CSV table of C-alpha atoms in Angstrom, one decimal:
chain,number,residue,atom,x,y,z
A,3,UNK,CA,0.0,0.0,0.0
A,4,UNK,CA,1.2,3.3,-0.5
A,5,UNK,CA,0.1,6.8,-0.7
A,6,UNK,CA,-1.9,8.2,-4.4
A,7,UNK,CA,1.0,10.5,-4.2
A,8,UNK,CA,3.5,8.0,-5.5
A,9,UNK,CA,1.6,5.9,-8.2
A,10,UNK,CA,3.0,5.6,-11.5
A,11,UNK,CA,1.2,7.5,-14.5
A,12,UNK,CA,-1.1,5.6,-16.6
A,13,UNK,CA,-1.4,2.7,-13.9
A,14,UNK,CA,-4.5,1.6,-12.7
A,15,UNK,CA,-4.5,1.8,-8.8
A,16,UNK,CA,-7.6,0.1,-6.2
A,17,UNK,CA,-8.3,2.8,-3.5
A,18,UNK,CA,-7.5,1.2,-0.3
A,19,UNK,CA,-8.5,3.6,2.3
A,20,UNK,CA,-9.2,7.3,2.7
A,21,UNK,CA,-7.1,9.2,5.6
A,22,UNK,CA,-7.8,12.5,7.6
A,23,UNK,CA,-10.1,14.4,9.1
A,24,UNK,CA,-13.8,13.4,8.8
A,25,UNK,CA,-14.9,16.4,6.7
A,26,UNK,CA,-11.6,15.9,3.8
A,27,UNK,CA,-12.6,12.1,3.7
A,28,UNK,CA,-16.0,13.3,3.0
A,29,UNK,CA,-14.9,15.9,0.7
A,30,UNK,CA,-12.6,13.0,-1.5
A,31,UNK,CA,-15.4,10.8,-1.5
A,32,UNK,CA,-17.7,13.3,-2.7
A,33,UNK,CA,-15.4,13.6,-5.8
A,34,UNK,CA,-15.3,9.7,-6.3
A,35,UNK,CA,-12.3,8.8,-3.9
A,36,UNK,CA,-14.0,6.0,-2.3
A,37,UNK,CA,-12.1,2.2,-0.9
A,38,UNK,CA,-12.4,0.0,-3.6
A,39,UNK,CA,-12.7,2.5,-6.5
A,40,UNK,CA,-10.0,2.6,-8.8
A,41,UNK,CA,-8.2,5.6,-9.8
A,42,UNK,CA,-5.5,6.7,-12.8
A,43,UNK,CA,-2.9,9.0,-12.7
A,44,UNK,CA,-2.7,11.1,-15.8
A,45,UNK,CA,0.0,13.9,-14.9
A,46,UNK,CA,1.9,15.2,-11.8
A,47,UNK,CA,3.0,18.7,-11.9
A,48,UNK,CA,4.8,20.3,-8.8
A,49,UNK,CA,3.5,17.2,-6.5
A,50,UNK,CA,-0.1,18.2,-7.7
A,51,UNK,CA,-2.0,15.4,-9.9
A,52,UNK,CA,-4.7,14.9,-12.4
A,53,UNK,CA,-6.4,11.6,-12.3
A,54,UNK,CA,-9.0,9.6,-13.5
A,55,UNK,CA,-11.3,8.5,-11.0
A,56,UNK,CA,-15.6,7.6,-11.4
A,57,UNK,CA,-15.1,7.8,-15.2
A,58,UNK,CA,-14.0,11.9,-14.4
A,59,UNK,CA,-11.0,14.1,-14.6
A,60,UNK,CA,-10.1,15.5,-10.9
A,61,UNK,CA,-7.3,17.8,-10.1
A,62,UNK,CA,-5.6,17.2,-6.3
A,63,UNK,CA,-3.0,18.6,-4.4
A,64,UNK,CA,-0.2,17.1,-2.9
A,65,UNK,CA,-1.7,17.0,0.5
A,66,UNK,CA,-4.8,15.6,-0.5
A,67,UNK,CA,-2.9,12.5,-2.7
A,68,UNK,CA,-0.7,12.0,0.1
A,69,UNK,CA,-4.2,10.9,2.1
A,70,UNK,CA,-5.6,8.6,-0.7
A,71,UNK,CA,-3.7,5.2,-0.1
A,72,UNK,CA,-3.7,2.4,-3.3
A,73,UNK,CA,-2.6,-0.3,-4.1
């Protein structure tokens, strides 16, 4: 397991498990970050992403991907 943060672009990642405080898991799960979903990693840019995630195109910051652990 290890944190969104540090997937590889283009691979397809199972969301493990959501991190933080109640109202940011609430928040990524609202977008589609939710255990057992997958999730893609189309760019990284300055430690911030752009993935694919619930068939959508999501921009995150570093400290939110650092919360979202795959495998």
């Amino acid at each position: 397991m290890m944190p969104l943060l540090m997937a590889d672009i283009g691979t397809v990642n199972v969301i493990q498990r959501v991190g933080g405080k109640a109202e940011t898991r609430q928040f990524l799960e609202n977008l589609g970050f939710v255990a057992g979903g997958q999730v893609t990693v189309v760019s990284k840019s300055s430690g911030n992403l752009i993935v694919n995630v619930k068939d959508s195109r999501v921009a995150i910051g570093q400290d939110m991907a650092g919360k979202i652990m795959v495998q």
